XYZ file of C-alpha atoms in Angstrom:
486
model
C 22.922 -10.761 -5.265
C 20.451 -13.590 -6.931
C 16.821 -13.709 -6.463
C 14.700 -16.903 -6.839
C 10.927 -16.786 -7.043
C 9.230 -20.072 -6.424
C 5.462 -20.354 -7.523
C 3.874 -23.081 -5.495
C 0.224 -24.344 -5.273
C -0.315 -22.991 -1.510
C 2.232 -20.060 -1.834
C 4.751 -18.153 -3.478
C 7.964 -17.867 -1.966
C 11.060 -15.737 -2.793
C 14.570 -15.919 -1.597
C 17.871 -13.670 -2.091
C 21.242 -15.245 -1.829
C 24.603 -13.441 -1.895
C 27.720 -14.126 -4.147
C 28.731 -16.886 -1.895
C 25.286 -18.711 -2.146
C 24.301 -17.750 1.510
C 20.599 -16.780 2.125
C 20.246 -13.081 2.724
C 16.430 -12.763 3.006
C 13.298 -14.892 2.347
C 9.576 -14.300 2.158
C 6.415 -15.839 1.122
C 2.735 -15.172 0.516
C -0.035 -17.445 0.442
C -2.217 -18.495 -2.378
C -5.676 -19.755 -2.533
C -7.401 -22.702 -4.775
C -10.811 -22.540 -6.123
C -12.698 -25.840 -6.556
C -16.026 -24.713 -8.265
C -16.961 -28.233 -9.269
C -15.807 -31.772 -8.074
C -12.421 -32.855 -9.359
C -11.640 -29.188 -10.393
C -8.665 -27.174 -9.076
C -8.021 -23.686 -10.473
C -6.258 -20.282 -9.753
C -6.222 -17.089 -11.172
C -2.934 -16.070 -12.634
C -3.350 -12.526 -11.540
C -3.339 -13.594 -7.837
C 0.217 -15.123 -8.597
C 1.466 -11.913 -10.102
C -0.003 -9.801 -7.175
C 1.603 -12.285 -4.535
C 5.189 -11.801 -6.495
C 4.886 -7.910 -6.378
C 3.993 -8.177 -2.869
C 7.219 -10.350 -2.137
C 9.293 -8.054 -4.300
C 8.176 -5.185 -1.846
C 9.024 -7.168 1.238
C 12.339 -8.513 0.066
C 13.075 -4.863 -0.986
C 12.637 -3.730 2.563
C 14.499 -6.542 4.000
C 17.558 -6.049 1.793
C 17.518 -2.189 1.926
C 20.844 -0.745 0.367
C 21.785 -4.153 -1.106
C 18.887 -4.723 -3.196
C 20.201 -3.036 -6.304
C 23.093 -5.506 -6.141
C 20.595 -8.152 -7.511
C 22.101 -9.375 -10.963
C 19.823 -12.332 -11.945
C 16.502 -13.833 -11.237
C 15.610 -17.586 -11.444
C 12.120 -19.009 -11.596
C 10.523 -22.306 -10.070
C 6.913 -23.236 -10.437
C 4.124 -25.656 -10.112
C 3.985 -27.838 -13.106
C 1.376 -28.801 -15.624
C -0.764 -25.739 -15.230
C -2.618 -24.318 -18.363
C -2.476 -20.567 -18.601
C -4.582 -19.612 -21.643
C -3.820 -16.475 -23.316
C -5.473 -14.461 -26.064
C -4.066 -12.325 -28.815
C -3.603 -9.463 -26.430
C -2.089 -11.618 -23.743
C -5.111 -11.413 -21.452
C -5.909 -14.437 -19.384
C -8.982 -16.420 -21.056
C -10.057 -18.476 -18.132
C -8.683 -19.267 -14.670
C -5.601 -21.636 -14.853
C -6.401 -25.266 -14.526
C -3.842 -26.901 -12.064
C -1.766 -30.056 -11.834
C -4.021 -31.586 -9.138
C -7.252 -31.159 -11.449
C -8.620 -34.442 -12.409
C -11.664 -33.374 -14.506
C -9.897 -34.582 -17.948
C -9.597 -38.340 -17.341
C -11.830 -39.188 -20.361
C -9.567 -36.938 -22.424
C -6.709 -38.815 -21.367
C -7.911 -42.052 -22.983
C -8.578 -39.995 -26.091
C -5.119 -38.695 -26.345
C -3.501 -42.178 -25.970
C -5.825 -43.441 -28.650
C -4.974 -40.547 -30.980
C -1.349 -40.531 -30.271
C 0.029 -44.027 -30.162
C 3.711 -42.955 -29.892
C 2.929 -40.560 -27.152
C 4.918 -42.920 -24.621
C 7.858 -43.000 -26.732
C 8.047 -39.239 -27.571
C 6.710 -37.740 -24.253
C 7.894 -40.658 -21.958
C 4.855 -40.541 -19.757
C 1.286 -41.584 -19.706
C -1.438 -39.277 -20.417
C -2.700 -38.459 -16.945
C -5.220 -35.926 -16.012
C -2.476 -33.681 -14.131
C -0.822 -33.033 -17.446
C -1.177 -30.102 -19.529
C -2.335 -31.658 -22.949
C -5.656 -33.281 -21.936
C -6.403 -29.915 -20.090
C -6.617 -28.585 -23.554
C -8.570 -31.204 -25.082
C -11.133 -30.798 -22.289
C -11.198 -27.030 -22.951
C -11.590 -27.711 -26.905
C -14.562 -30.078 -25.917
C -16.384 -28.103 -23.157
C -15.334 -24.586 -23.807
C -14.993 -24.344 -27.554
C -15.405 -20.328 -27.393
C -12.348 -20.252 -25.093
C -10.326 -22.691 -27.143
C -10.808 -20.597 -30.100
C -9.362 -17.677 -28.459
C -6.127 -19.212 -27.441
C -3.053 -17.638 -29.051
C -0.697 -18.717 -26.229
C -0.524 -21.500 -23.706
C 1.900 -20.875 -20.910
C 2.861 -22.806 -17.674
C 2.397 -20.958 -14.502
C 6.064 -19.621 -13.798
C 6.133 -18.693 -17.495
C 3.213 -16.235 -17.076
C 5.270 -14.652 -14.262
C 8.224 -14.314 -16.722
C 5.816 -12.724 -19.393
C 4.797 -10.140 -16.785
C 8.517 -9.459 -15.741
C 10.191 -9.352 -19.231
C 7.352 -9.307 -22.064
C 8.690 -12.655 -23.323
C 7.147 -15.878 -23.746
C 9.894 -18.426 -22.915
C 9.800 -21.792 -21.018
C 12.368 -24.386 -20.154
C 12.879 -28.045 -20.883
C 12.032 -29.271 -17.412
C 8.792 -27.726 -16.926
C 7.628 -28.291 -20.785
C 8.362 -32.036 -20.260
C 5.391 -32.078 -18.326
C 3.167 -30.805 -20.889
C 2.885 -34.112 -23.035
C 3.837 -31.793 -26.117
C 7.612 -32.250 -25.629
C 9.835 -34.776 -27.254
C 11.817 -35.207 -24.226
C 14.805 -37.170 -25.846
C 15.353 -34.283 -28.347
C 14.235 -31.408 -25.870
C 11.965 -29.976 -28.450
C 8.424 -29.454 -28.940
C 6.814 -32.353 -30.976
C 4.746 -30.989 -33.819
C 2.882 -34.364 -34.003
C 1.705 -34.329 -30.413
C 0.756 -30.594 -30.600
C -1.318 -31.288 -33.722
C -3.248 -34.156 -31.904
C -4.654 -31.412 -29.480
C -5.383 -29.192 -32.564
C -2.399 -26.762 -31.519
C 0.730 -25.618 -33.194
C 4.275 -24.632 -32.328
C 3.324 -20.815 -32.897
C 1.242 -21.123 -29.685
C 4.013 -22.557 -27.517
C 6.827 -20.493 -25.783
C 10.404 -20.507 -26.979
C 12.541 -23.146 -25.150
C 15.590 -22.630 -23.214
C 17.702 -24.775 -20.863
C 16.702 -23.917 -17.299
C 20.339 -22.615 -16.428
C 20.563 -20.367 -19.431
C 19.253 -16.817 -20.073
C 15.658 -16.347 -20.986
C 15.073 -12.739 -21.180
C 15.840 -9.556 -19.330
C 13.683 -7.500 -17.050
C 11.665 -5.067 -18.895
C 12.238 -1.382 -18.295
C 9.024 -0.750 -16.799
C 9.386 -3.689 -14.262
C 12.980 -2.880 -13.583
C 11.905 0.654 -12.629
C 8.936 -0.733 -10.575
C 11.021 -3.071 -8.637
C 13.918 -0.851 -8.198
C 16.507 -2.927 -10.238
C 18.747 -2.631 -13.221
C 17.090 -3.259 -16.722
C 20.167 -5.455 -17.197
C 18.947 -7.956 -14.615
C 18.591 -11.315 -16.390
C 15.802 -13.914 -15.965
C 17.104 -17.632 -15.962
C 14.944 -20.187 -17.770
C 14.054 -21.818 -14.542
C 12.215 -25.012 -14.328
C 9.520 -27.128 -12.700
C 9.340 -27.232 -8.927
C 10.970 -30.587 -8.405
C 13.651 -30.175 -10.920
C 14.529 -26.815 -9.305
C 14.367 -28.318 -5.908
C 16.905 -30.714 -7.173
C 19.193 -27.884 -8.024
C 18.530 -26.459 -4.290
C 19.684 -29.872 -2.761
C 22.640 -30.327 -5.156
C 20.819 -33.459 -6.953
C 22.785 -32.760 -10.234
C 24.524 -35.998 -10.801
C 23.201 -39.490 -11.878
C 21.795 -41.371 -8.839
C 21.564 -38.127 -6.892
C 17.755 -38.326 -5.247
C 15.511 -36.768 -2.961
C 12.038 -36.821 -1.497
C 9.798 -33.838 -1.574
C 6.878 -33.782 1.140
C 4.748 -30.842 0.156
C 1.306 -30.592 -1.117
C 2.152 -33.496 -3.292
C 4.798 -36.151 -2.588
C 7.673 -36.853 -5.173
C 10.540 -39.207 -5.324
C 13.123 -37.598 -7.879
C 16.360 -39.338 -9.112
C 18.634 -37.838 -11.524
C 19.521 -39.881 -14.940
C 22.305 -39.517 -17.314
C 20.027 -40.308 -20.349
C 16.434 -40.242 -21.174
C 14.772 -43.424 -19.301
C 11.038 -43.581 -19.818
C 8.987 -46.182 -17.667
C 5.408 -45.148 -18.297
C 4.038 -48.865 -17.707
C 4.426 -47.878 -13.970
C 3.354 -44.402 -14.209
C 6.857 -43.203 -13.613
C 7.521 -39.777 -14.929
C 10.685 -39.100 -17.192
C 11.278 -35.460 -17.754
C 14.232 -33.268 -18.602
C 16.376 -31.928 -16.013
C 17.259 -27.998 -15.799
C 20.802 -28.868 -16.629
C 21.717 -29.738 -20.290
C 22.049 -33.566 -21.133
C 20.559 -34.393 -17.833
C 17.111 -36.054 -17.213
C 15.225 -37.208 -14.362
C 12.475 -39.837 -13.171
C 9.927 -39.014 -10.567
C 7.357 -41.010 -8.772
C 4.518 -38.797 -7.858
C 1.811 -38.986 -5.427
C -0.936 -36.194 -5.537
C -1.484 -35.836 -1.705
C 1.379 -35.995 0.797
C 1.817 -33.352 3.378
C -1.517 -32.163 2.460
C -3.188 -35.274 3.986
C -1.728 -34.287 7.481
C -2.912 -30.808 6.893
C -6.408 -32.047 6.040
C -6.476 -34.492 9.163
C -5.462 -31.438 11.458
C -8.202 -29.259 10.171
C -10.873 -32.104 10.876
C -9.556 -32.892 14.368
C -8.732 -29.327 15.310
C -5.112 -29.687 15.977
C -1.940 -27.958 14.922
C 0.586 -30.199 13.081
C 2.858 -29.636 15.927
C 0.356 -30.662 18.650
C -0.610 -33.703 16.590
C 3.002 -34.820 15.895
C 3.811 -34.440 19.582
C 0.835 -36.663 20.424
C 2.081 -39.176 17.587
C 5.575 -39.390 19.075
C 4.314 -40.606 22.343
C 2.885 -43.872 20.799
C 4.289 -47.134 21.526
C 5.695 -49.464 19.001
C 2.827 -51.914 19.941
C 0.155 -49.167 19.313
C 1.753 -48.156 16.032
C 1.810 -51.784 15.002
C -2.021 -52.032 15.574
C -2.960 -48.581 14.301
C -5.643 -48.232 11.483
C -4.356 -47.985 7.922
C -4.712 -44.841 5.725
C -4.798 -44.727 1.921
C -3.652 -41.194 1.076
C -5.423 -40.845 -2.134
C -7.600 -37.473 -1.497
C -6.980 -36.227 -4.945
C -6.658 -39.417 -6.813
C -3.213 -40.952 -7.371
C -0.525 -40.898 -10.187
C 2.257 -43.313 -9.345
C 1.951 -46.202 -9.601
C -1.683 -46.499 -10.038
C -2.590 -43.763 -12.435
C -6.047 -43.694 -11.037
C -7.779 -40.248 -10.746
C -10.790 -42.103 -9.166
C -8.913 -43.451 -6.208
C -10.029 -42.343 -2.793
C -8.611 -41.648 0.645
C -9.617 -44.222 3.243
C -9.214 -45.302 6.920
C -9.382 -48.768 7.567
C -9.591 -50.974 10.932
C -10.744 -48.740 13.611
C -12.448 -49.343 16.693
C -13.916 -47.587 19.746
C -10.369 -47.266 21.191
C -8.883 -45.567 18.154
C -7.893 -42.020 19.036
C -6.585 -38.854 17.281
C -2.840 -39.965 17.609
C -3.388 -43.440 16.034
C -5.194 -41.859 13.217
C -2.534 -39.411 12.755
C 0.126 -41.905 12.841
C -1.970 -43.783 10.207
C -1.900 -40.725 8.034
C 1.861 -40.167 7.892
C 2.495 -43.950 7.668
C -0.004 -44.034 4.643
C 1.758 -41.300 2.807
C 5.202 -42.956 3.588
C 3.856 -46.151 2.056
C 2.708 -44.190 -1.045
C 6.418 -42.915 -1.156
C 7.388 -46.614 -0.989
C 5.139 -47.651 -3.944
C 7.156 -45.130 -5.770
C 10.538 -46.346 -4.787
C 9.549 -50.001 -5.801
C 8.450 -49.107 -9.321
C 11.693 -46.991 -9.907
C 13.587 -49.772 -8.815
C 11.672 -52.181 -11.049
C 12.655 -49.787 -13.896
C 16.168 -50.423 -13.139
C 17.056 -47.197 -11.263
C 19.392 -47.566 -8.372
C 19.067 -45.379 -5.271
C 21.395 -45.509 -2.251
C 20.053 -42.577 -0.174
C 17.486 -39.774 -0.355
C 17.446 -36.287 0.579
C 14.156 -35.076 2.149
C 12.773 -31.535 1.439
C 9.421 -29.780 1.742
C 7.401 -28.996 4.695
C 7.565 -32.408 5.847
C 11.172 -32.315 6.232
C 10.605 -30.398 9.419
C 9.420 -33.630 11.389
C 12.196 -35.779 12.579
C 9.699 -38.365 13.312
C 8.424 -38.269 9.823
C 12.000 -38.569 8.271
C 12.829 -41.637 10.559
C 9.487 -43.295 9.516
C 10.512 -42.902 5.783
C 14.007 -44.227 6.377
C 12.434 -47.225 8.324
C 9.790 -47.656 5.452
C 12.090 -47.458 2.272
C 15.211 -49.014 3.957
C 17.309 -46.141 2.857
C 19.356 -43.480 4.675
C 17.277 -40.144 4.688
C 19.279 -36.977 4.743
C 18.043 -33.655 5.891
C 19.558 -30.440 5.216
C 20.009 -26.964 6.852
C 17.440 -24.839 4.916
C 15.835 -27.788 3.168
C 12.437 -26.358 3.406
C 13.590 -23.697 0.929
C 14.529 -26.069 -1.815
C 12.574 -24.687 -4.734
C 13.454 -20.860 -4.007
C 16.994 -21.691 -3.200
C 17.148 -23.683 -6.494
C 15.671 -20.785 -8.378
C 18.358 -18.568 -6.959
C 21.106 -20.962 -7.821
C 19.770 -21.018 -11.596
C 20.075 -17.346 -11.610
C 23.768 -17.773 -10.608
C 24.270 -20.158 -13.379
C 22.582 -18.014 -16.057
C 25.272 -15.393 -14.883
C 28.169 -17.517 -15.811
C 29.026 -19.492 -12.663
C 29.725 -23.042 -12.937
C 27.484 -25.956 -11.780
C 30.419 -27.223 -9.549
C 30.727 -23.791 -7.890
C 26.854 -23.312 -7.355
C 25.336 -26.692 -7.002
C 26.899 -27.892 -3.828
C 24.635 -30.030 -1.303
C 23.747 -27.787 1.520
C 25.216 -28.663 4.856
C 23.523 -31.969 6.256
C 21.457 -31.304 9.256
C 20.995 -35.246 10.132
C 21.167 -38.530 8.641
C 18.387 -41.180 9.661
C 19.399 -44.622 9.245
C 16.930 -47.416 8.683
C 15.985 -49.229 11.766
C 16.077 -53.060 11.064
C 13.872 -53.569 14.213
C 11.015 -51.961 12.662
C 11.358 -53.662 9.187
C 8.959 -56.788 9.952
C 6.060 -54.698 11.343
C 6.233 -52.171 8.545
C 6.651 -54.637 5.894
C 3.636 -56.489 7.069
C 1.526 -53.254 7.236
C 2.847 -52.019 3.721
C 1.717 -55.524 2.387
C -1.805 -54.839 3.720
C -1.745 -51.271 2.586
C -1.067 -52.511 -1.103
C -3.994 -55.157 -0.831
C -6.419 -52.546 0.560
C -6.056 -50.446 -2.577
C -6.327 -53.458 -4.861
C -9.554 -54.435 -2.894
C -10.895 -51.073 -3.137
C -10.018 -51.011 -6.993
C -11.980 -54.426 -7.383
C -15.096 -53.144 -5.749
C -15.055 -50.042 -8.016
C -14.520 -52.153 -11.374
């Protein structure tokens, strides 16, 4: 059997699959985010490790006598987070997460200091990436910066605790702005710009290769063989791609989780930083991918549900009762609750409801929220297409994949078939378990099959005129807000 561990922002999820790729058991544990100041987002790495140990215990009970059959472990993780370790591998400060936007000034400094950044790293300097975070720490916490012996990404901290080895993979490391994405190796020049060296970086392996074996101590504690290997793993979206079988050029999926991602596989390195499109390594050798990323997606719906005191199921049931005429006159919503990446690269962008009246009620606002998130995904599709990338259909994964209404709205908004899969909500953990299979010697063709299709949502031509008009107003609303802030 094979174990996949997915370290997300709001939870850690673990999944066990058998030799045939069938899911044997899953379990998850919630995580909390600390926001001690505006624009800050932090987590304690120790909380990740405690949650992981809890999951191992829970899965061990569920798998009973089969637990010892686990042969390999794969890892998936939230990207960009800065885990800073001292000479004794102790955590220096809380990890600064991907949705932390405190370092927007440092992004400008990095762009100025590294004029070849876009060519080497394939991406704009954005507050979410790791490199600007380290410049911020150097400027504002010099005593902490002086203690840094190692910088790890979140999932790689779990690997260190599991194996004693400091290793990362190409896909996750591409999100640091220190990787030469075409060469799939650390860039000494970009590291030097941040006053760091290769010695402070982990070793690099491909996501589907062996990175290390469980330490004897952890193997004993977890009741596993010390021969259990740990795959390189990857950033959450690249690993989710493995979970939905997105391994060939043109394969694409949308992830509606805390953030929103439109992911497409490329056969070569294709940067398009001018549109804030991300170009990263895939978890498979000689594969890359592009992503458009919005910082708040399903989290917008969760935010609104908290405000109005409704569950997502209750709110979606109300929304589904709206007539086409009501939806056409609903307020507009800008989903920028944490700033925005693609295509705006604007950490100061704010969320907004526009065009409300006394007759506006909860369901209309709820519809506006999921439509606004869908329009944000459409922004990403537009700039990917402008970069020359062709997408014919998209799989849908993440928490938002559980809503048929939202899936149909995405099909109508994007003008693309949207495919949901059985078990699609476990994409990251399933992908991690599949990477464990690959590291054990199985082939990509054997392991990375697309999960069974649950349903295909075809775009409805009748809705296109109304949605096109509302999308144009959505885009103008952001531009008007930007002009007022300028």
